[in-house]
Amino acid sequence: MNKKLKILHVEDDADVLLICRMSIELSGEFDLQQCSGGEEALVCAASFAADVILLDVMMPDMSGDLLLQKLRELPNYSDVPAIFMTGKAHNFERAALLKAGGIEVIVKPFDPMTLSRQIMDALAAA
């Protein structure tokens, strides 16, 4: 049996958290830790050694790109692949998120049936 990849998912919208949880757990490929904001994620990250980070971009307490900068300062998070999720899909915003350290940008609304595959494809391409 293959080891499940550990995802640290940070999202402030409770509905999106629930949809992502159902989608990701249904795949059986991941061990999921969810947080509802940046400060909570920084605390969780200390005890959860993620293999991949899934970050909402627009959150009230801290933007996803700022959170990624802060996560990068933590031990074991300097090179963990990060995937951003956003409703703003313009090319310049996508380019800025990739420049900020993301390996992929998933646009909301996303297809829950393909979310796990999108994550795996992004990791394979990184």
Short mmCIF file of N, CA and C in Angstrom, two decimals:
data_model
loop_
_atom_site.label_atom_id
_atom_site.label_comp_id
_atom_site.label_asym_id
_atom_site.label_seq_id
_atom_site.Cartn_x
_atom_site.Cartn_y
_atom_site.Cartn_z
N MET A 1 0.84 -1.19 0.00
CA MET A 1 0.00 0.00 0.00
C MET A 1 0.88 1.25 0.00
N ASN A 2 0.54 2.19 -0.86
CA ASN A 2 1.29 3.44 -0.94
C ASN A 2 0.95 4.35 0.23
N LYS A 3 1.94 5.12 0.65
CA LYS A 3 1.74 6.09 1.70
C LYS A 3 0.86 7.23 1.16
N LYS A 4 -0.11 7.65 1.96
CA LYS A 4 -0.96 8.76 1.55
C LYS A 4 -0.18 10.06 1.64
N LEU A 5 -0.37 10.93 0.66
CA LEU A 5 0.23 12.25 0.70
C LEU A 5 -0.53 13.12 1.69
N LYS A 6 0.20 13.93 2.43
CA LYS A 6 -0.41 14.79 3.43
C LYS A 6 -0.64 16.18 2.85
N ILE A 7 -1.90 16.63 2.89
CA ILE A 7 -2.26 17.96 2.38
C ILE A 7 -2.62 18.87 3.54
N LEU A 8 -2.00 20.04 3.57
CA LEU A 8 -2.42 21.12 4.44
C LEU A 8 -3.29 22.04 3.59
N HIS A 9 -4.58 22.09 3.88
CA HIS A 9 -5.54 22.88 3.10
C HIS A 9 -6.00 24.07 3.94
N VAL A 10 -5.84 25.27 3.39
CA VAL A 10 -6.22 26.49 4.10
C VAL A 10 -7.26 27.23 3.28
N GLU A 11 -8.43 27.42 3.88
CA GLU A 11 -9.58 28.02 3.19
C GLU A 11 -10.50 28.64 4.24
N ASP A 12 -10.96 29.87 4.00
CA ASP A 12 -11.82 30.53 4.98
C ASP A 12 -13.31 30.27 4.75
N ASP A 13 -13.69 29.75 3.60
CA ASP A 13 -15.10 29.48 3.30
C ASP A 13 -15.47 28.06 3.74
N ALA A 14 -16.41 27.96 4.69
CA ALA A 14 -16.78 26.66 5.25
C ALA A 14 -17.33 25.71 4.20
N ASP A 15 -18.08 26.24 3.23
CA ASP A 15 -18.63 25.38 2.17
C ASP A 15 -17.52 24.79 1.31
N VAL A 16 -16.53 25.61 0.96
CA VAL A 16 -15.41 25.13 0.15
C VAL A 16 -14.59 24.11 0.95
N LEU A 17 -14.41 24.35 2.25
CA LEU A 17 -13.71 23.37 3.10
C LEU A 17 -14.41 22.02 3.04
N LEU A 18 -15.73 22.03 3.17
CA LEU A 18 -16.50 20.79 3.16
C LEU A 18 -16.42 20.08 1.81
N ILE A 19 -16.59 20.83 0.73
CA ILE A 19 -16.54 20.24 -0.61
C ILE A 19 -15.15 19.65 -0.88
N CYS A 20 -14.11 20.38 -0.50
CA CYS A 20 -12.75 19.87 -0.69
C CYS A 20 -12.52 18.62 0.15
N ARG A 21 -12.98 18.64 1.39
CA ARG A 21 -12.80 17.47 2.26
C ARG A 21 -13.45 16.24 1.63
N MET A 22 -14.70 16.38 1.19
CA MET A 22 -15.40 15.24 0.58
C MET A 22 -14.68 14.77 -0.67
N SER A 23 -14.27 15.71 -1.50
CA SER A 23 -13.60 15.38 -2.75
C SER A 23 -12.27 14.68 -2.52
N ILE A 24 -11.46 15.24 -1.63
CA ILE A 24 -10.12 14.72 -1.38
C ILE A 24 -10.18 13.38 -0.65
N GLU A 25 -11.06 13.27 0.34
CA GLU A 25 -11.16 12.01 1.08
C GLU A 25 -11.72 10.89 0.21
N LEU A 26 -12.60 11.23 -0.72
CA LEU A 26 -13.18 10.24 -1.62
C LEU A 26 -12.10 9.56 -2.47
N SER A 27 -11.06 10.31 -2.81
CA SER A 27 -10.00 9.75 -3.65
C SER A 27 -9.19 8.68 -2.91
N GLY A 28 -9.09 8.82 -1.59
CA GLY A 28 -8.31 7.87 -0.80
C GLY A 28 -6.81 8.03 -0.94
N GLU A 29 -6.36 9.09 -1.64
CA GLU A 29 -4.93 9.28 -1.89
C GLU A 29 -4.25 10.19 -0.88
N PHE A 30 -5.04 10.87 -0.05
CA PHE A 30 -4.47 11.92 0.78
C PHE A 30 -4.90 11.81 2.24
N ASP A 31 -4.03 12.33 3.11
CA ASP A 31 -4.33 12.57 4.51
C ASP A 31 -4.50 14.09 4.60
N LEU A 32 -5.67 14.54 5.03
CA LEU A 32 -6.02 15.96 4.95
C LEU A 32 -6.06 16.64 6.30
N GLN A 33 -5.41 17.80 6.39
CA GLN A 33 -5.51 18.68 7.56
C GLN A 33 -6.04 20.01 7.05
N GLN A 34 -7.19 20.44 7.55
CA GLN A 34 -7.78 21.69 7.09
C GLN A 34 -7.71 22.76 8.16
N CYS A 35 -7.50 24.00 7.69
CA CYS A 35 -7.45 25.16 8.56
C CYS A 35 -8.29 26.27 7.92
N SER A 36 -8.91 27.10 8.76
CA SER A 36 -9.80 28.13 8.22
C SER A 36 -9.15 29.51 8.09
N GLY A 37 -7.84 29.58 8.27
CA GLY A 37 -7.16 30.85 8.10
C GLY A 37 -5.66 30.71 8.25
N GLY A 38 -4.96 31.79 7.96
CA GLY A 38 -3.51 31.77 7.96
C GLY A 38 -2.87 31.52 9.30
N GLU A 39 -3.36 32.21 10.34
CA GLU A 39 -2.77 32.03 11.67
C GLU A 39 -2.95 30.59 12.15
N GLU A 40 -4.15 30.03 11.93
CA GLU A 40 -4.40 28.65 12.31
C GLU A 40 -3.48 27.70 11.54
N ALA A 41 -3.27 27.99 10.26
CA ALA A 41 -2.40 27.14 9.43
C ALA A 41 -0.96 27.15 9.94
N LEU A 42 -0.48 28.29 10.38
CA LEU A 42 0.88 28.37 10.89
C LEU A 42 1.04 27.52 12.15
N VAL A 43 0.01 27.47 12.98
CA VAL A 43 0.03 26.63 14.17
C VAL A 43 -0.02 25.15 13.77
N CYS A 44 -0.95 24.81 12.87
CA CYS A 44 -1.09 23.41 12.41
C CYS A 44 0.18 22.90 11.75
N ALA A 45 0.82 23.76 10.98
CA ALA A 45 1.99 23.34 10.22
C ALA A 45 3.12 22.84 11.12
N ALA A 46 3.17 23.36 12.34
CA ALA A 46 4.23 22.96 13.26
C ALA A 46 4.16 21.47 13.60
N SER A 47 2.96 20.90 13.58
CA SER A 47 2.82 19.48 13.94
C SER A 47 2.33 18.60 12.79
N PHE A 48 2.16 19.17 11.61
CA PHE A 48 1.66 18.42 10.46
C PHE A 48 2.66 18.58 9.33
N ALA A 49 3.40 17.54 9.03
CA ALA A 49 4.43 17.61 7.99
C ALA A 49 3.78 17.37 6.62
N ALA A 50 3.31 18.43 6.01
CA ALA A 50 2.59 18.32 4.74
C ALA A 50 3.52 17.97 3.58
N ASP A 51 2.96 17.21 2.63
CA ASP A 51 3.64 16.92 1.37
C ASP A 51 3.24 17.93 0.30
N VAL A 52 2.10 18.57 0.50
CA VAL A 52 1.59 19.58 -0.43
C VAL A 52 0.70 20.54 0.35
N ILE A 53 0.71 21.81 -0.07
CA ILE A 53 -0.10 22.85 0.57
C ILE A 53 -1.13 23.32 -0.46
N LEU A 54 -2.39 23.37 -0.06
CA LEU A 54 -3.48 23.85 -0.91
C LEU A 54 -4.01 25.12 -0.25
N LEU A 55 -3.81 26.27 -0.91
CA LEU A 55 -4.07 27.57 -0.29
C LEU A 55 -5.11 28.40 -1.02
N ASP A 56 -6.11 28.87 -0.28
CA ASP A 56 -7.00 29.89 -0.80
C ASP A 56 -6.17 31.17 -0.92
N VAL A 57 -6.49 32.00 -1.90
CA VAL A 57 -5.72 33.23 -2.09
C VAL A 57 -6.27 34.36 -1.23
N MET A 58 -7.59 34.55 -1.26
CA MET A 58 -8.19 35.69 -0.55
C MET A 58 -8.84 35.21 0.75
N MET A 59 -8.18 35.52 1.87
CA MET A 59 -8.70 35.19 3.19
C MET A 59 -8.63 36.45 4.04
N PRO A 60 -9.53 36.59 5.01
CA PRO A 60 -9.57 37.83 5.79
C PRO A 60 -8.34 38.09 6.66
N ASP A 61 -7.75 37.04 7.23
CA ASP A 61 -6.64 37.29 8.15
C ASP A 61 -5.28 37.39 7.47
N MET A 62 -5.14 36.73 6.31
CA MET A 62 -3.83 36.70 5.64
C MET A 62 -4.03 36.15 4.23
N SER A 63 -3.46 36.81 3.25
CA SER A 63 -3.58 36.32 1.88
C SER A 63 -2.80 35.01 1.71
N GLY A 64 -3.19 34.22 0.74
CA GLY A 64 -2.52 32.95 0.51
C GLY A 64 -1.06 33.09 0.17
N ASP A 65 -0.71 34.12 -0.62
CA ASP A 65 0.70 34.28 -0.99
C ASP A 65 1.53 34.73 0.22
N LEU A 66 0.97 35.57 1.09
CA LEU A 66 1.68 35.95 2.31
C LEU A 66 1.83 34.74 3.25
N LEU A 67 0.77 33.95 3.36
CA LEU A 67 0.84 32.75 4.19
C LEU A 67 1.92 31.81 3.67
N LEU A 68 2.02 31.66 2.36
CA LEU A 68 3.06 30.79 1.81
C LEU A 68 4.45 31.30 2.19
N GLN A 69 4.65 32.61 2.13
CA GLN A 69 5.94 33.18 2.55
C GLN A 69 6.25 32.81 4.00
N LYS A 70 5.26 32.92 4.87
CA LYS A 70 5.45 32.60 6.28
C LYS A 70 5.68 31.10 6.49
N LEU A 71 4.96 30.27 5.74
CA LEU A 71 5.17 28.82 5.84
C LEU A 71 6.57 28.45 5.40
N ARG A 72 7.08 29.12 4.39
CA ARG A 72 8.43 28.84 3.88
C ARG A 72 9.51 29.06 4.94
N GLU A 73 9.21 29.87 5.94
CA GLU A 73 10.17 30.15 7.01
C GLU A 73 10.20 29.04 8.06
N LEU A 74 9.21 28.15 8.04
CA LEU A 74 9.14 27.07 9.02
C LEU A 74 10.03 25.89 8.61
N PRO A 75 10.58 25.18 9.61
CA PRO A 75 11.33 23.97 9.29
C PRO A 75 10.43 22.99 8.53
N ASN A 76 10.94 22.31 7.56
CA ASN A 76 10.24 21.32 6.75
C ASN A 76 9.23 21.89 5.76
N TYR A 77 9.12 23.20 5.67
CA TYR A 77 8.18 23.79 4.71
C TYR A 77 8.86 24.64 3.64
N SER A 78 10.18 24.64 3.62
CA SER A 78 10.89 25.51 2.68
C SER A 78 10.66 25.13 1.23
N ASP A 79 10.38 23.86 0.96
CA ASP A 79 10.21 23.45 -0.43
C ASP A 79 8.98 22.56 -0.67
N VAL A 80 8.00 22.63 0.25
CA VAL A 80 6.77 21.86 0.06
C VAL A 80 5.99 22.48 -1.09
N PRO A 81 5.59 21.69 -2.09
CA PRO A 81 4.84 22.24 -3.22
C PRO A 81 3.54 22.89 -2.75
N ALA A 82 3.23 24.05 -3.33
CA ALA A 82 2.02 24.79 -2.97
C ALA A 82 1.14 24.98 -4.20
N ILE A 83 -0.15 24.77 -4.01
CA ILE A 83 -1.15 24.98 -5.06
C ILE A 83 -2.13 26.03 -4.55
N PHE A 84 -2.33 27.07 -5.33
CA PHE A 84 -3.27 28.12 -4.95
C PHE A 84 -4.65 27.82 -5.53
N MET A 85 -5.69 28.23 -4.79
CA MET A 85 -7.07 28.16 -5.27
C MET A 85 -7.64 29.57 -5.25
N THR A 86 -8.22 30.00 -6.36
CA THR A 86 -8.72 31.37 -6.44
C THR A 86 -9.88 31.48 -7.43
N GLY A 87 -10.71 32.47 -7.20
CA GLY A 87 -11.78 32.80 -8.14
C GLY A 87 -11.31 33.79 -9.19
N LYS A 88 -10.12 34.34 -9.00
CA LYS A 88 -9.57 35.33 -9.94
C LYS A 88 -8.60 34.62 -10.87
N ALA A 89 -9.05 34.39 -12.09
CA ALA A 89 -8.28 33.54 -13.00
C ALA A 89 -7.62 34.29 -14.15
N HIS A 90 -7.47 35.59 -14.02
CA HIS A 90 -6.81 36.34 -15.09
C HIS A 90 -5.36 35.89 -15.21
N ASN A 91 -4.83 35.98 -16.41
CA ASN A 91 -3.46 35.51 -16.66
C ASN A 91 -2.43 36.19 -15.76
N PHE A 92 -2.58 37.51 -15.54
CA PHE A 92 -1.58 38.21 -14.71
C PHE A 92 -1.66 37.76 -13.25
N GLU A 93 -2.87 37.43 -12.77
CA GLU A 93 -3.00 36.94 -11.39
C GLU A 93 -2.41 35.54 -11.26
N ARG A 94 -2.68 34.71 -12.25
CA ARG A 94 -2.11 33.37 -12.27
C ARG A 94 -0.58 33.44 -12.28
N ALA A 95 -0.06 34.30 -13.14
CA ALA A 95 1.40 34.45 -13.24
C ALA A 95 1.99 34.93 -11.91
N ALA A 96 1.32 35.86 -11.24
CA ALA A 96 1.81 36.37 -9.96
C ALA A 96 1.82 35.27 -8.90
N LEU A 97 0.80 34.41 -8.90
CA LEU A 97 0.75 33.32 -7.91
C LEU A 97 1.83 32.28 -8.18
N LEU A 98 2.10 32.01 -9.44
CA LEU A 98 3.17 31.07 -9.77
C LEU A 98 4.52 31.68 -9.38
N LYS A 99 4.68 32.98 -9.61
CA LYS A 99 5.92 33.66 -9.22
C LYS A 99 6.08 33.67 -7.70
N ALA A 100 4.95 33.71 -6.97
CA ALA A 100 4.98 33.73 -5.50
C ALA A 100 5.32 32.36 -4.92
N GLY A 101 5.44 31.34 -5.78
CA GLY A 101 5.88 30.04 -5.29
C GLY A 101 4.91 28.90 -5.52
N GLY A 102 3.79 29.17 -6.16
CA GLY A 102 2.85 28.10 -6.45
C GLY A 102 3.30 27.25 -7.62
N ILE A 103 2.96 25.97 -7.59
CA ILE A 103 3.26 25.09 -8.73
C ILE A 103 2.05 25.01 -9.66
N GLU A 104 0.88 25.43 -9.16
CA GLU A 104 -0.35 25.39 -9.96
C GLU A 104 -1.36 26.34 -9.33
N VAL A 105 -2.33 26.75 -10.16
CA VAL A 105 -3.44 27.57 -9.70
C VAL A 105 -4.72 26.87 -10.13
N ILE A 106 -5.56 26.51 -9.17
CA ILE A 106 -6.85 25.88 -9.44
C ILE A 106 -7.91 26.97 -9.31
N VAL A 107 -8.72 27.10 -10.34
CA VAL A 107 -9.72 28.15 -10.39
C VAL A 107 -11.03 27.69 -9.74
N LYS A 108 -11.58 28.57 -8.90
CA LYS A 108 -12.90 28.35 -8.31
C LYS A 108 -13.94 29.00 -9.22
N PRO A 109 -15.09 28.42 -9.40
CA PRO A 109 -15.47 27.13 -8.83
C PRO A 109 -14.74 25.99 -9.54
N PHE A 110 -14.34 25.00 -8.79
CA PHE A 110 -13.60 23.86 -9.32
C PHE A 110 -14.54 22.66 -9.39
N ASP A 111 -14.12 21.64 -10.10
CA ASP A 111 -14.91 20.42 -10.21
C ASP A 111 -14.47 19.46 -9.11
N PRO A 112 -15.34 19.21 -8.11
CA PRO A 112 -14.96 18.32 -7.01
C PRO A 112 -14.57 16.92 -7.49
N MET A 113 -15.10 16.49 -8.61
CA MET A 113 -14.81 15.15 -9.11
C MET A 113 -13.39 15.03 -9.66
N THR A 114 -12.77 16.16 -10.00
CA THR A 114 -11.42 16.10 -10.57
C THR A 114 -10.37 16.78 -9.69
N LEU A 115 -10.75 17.29 -8.53
CA LEU A 115 -9.81 18.03 -7.68
C LEU A 115 -8.58 17.19 -7.31
N SER A 116 -8.79 15.98 -6.85
CA SER A 116 -7.65 15.13 -6.46
C SER A 116 -6.73 14.87 -7.64
N ARG A 117 -7.30 14.65 -8.81
CA ARG A 117 -6.49 14.42 -10.01
C ARG A 117 -5.71 15.67 -10.36
N GLN A 118 -6.33 16.86 -10.23
CA GLN A 118 -5.62 18.11 -10.50
C GLN A 118 -4.42 18.26 -9.57
N ILE A 119 -4.60 17.92 -8.32
CA ILE A 119 -3.49 18.00 -7.35
C ILE A 119 -2.38 17.04 -7.75
N MET A 120 -2.74 15.80 -8.05
CA MET A 120 -1.73 14.80 -8.45
C MET A 120 -1.01 15.20 -9.73
N ASP A 121 -1.76 15.73 -10.71
CA ASP A 121 -1.16 16.16 -11.97
C ASP A 121 -0.17 17.31 -11.74
N ALA A 122 -0.55 18.26 -10.86
CA ALA A 122 0.34 19.39 -10.56
C ALA A 122 1.62 18.90 -9.89
N LEU A 123 1.49 17.95 -8.98
CA LEU A 123 2.68 17.41 -8.32
C LEU A 123 3.57 16.65 -9.30
N ALA A 124 2.96 15.92 -10.21
CA ALA A 124 3.74 15.17 -11.20
C ALA A 124 4.48 16.09 -12.15
N ALA A 125 3.88 17.24 -12.45
CA ALA A 125 4.48 18.19 -13.40
C ALA A 125 5.52 19.09 -12.74
N ALA A 126 5.51 19.17 -11.41
CA ALA A 126 6.42 20.10 -10.70
C ALA A 126 7.86 19.61 -10.73
#
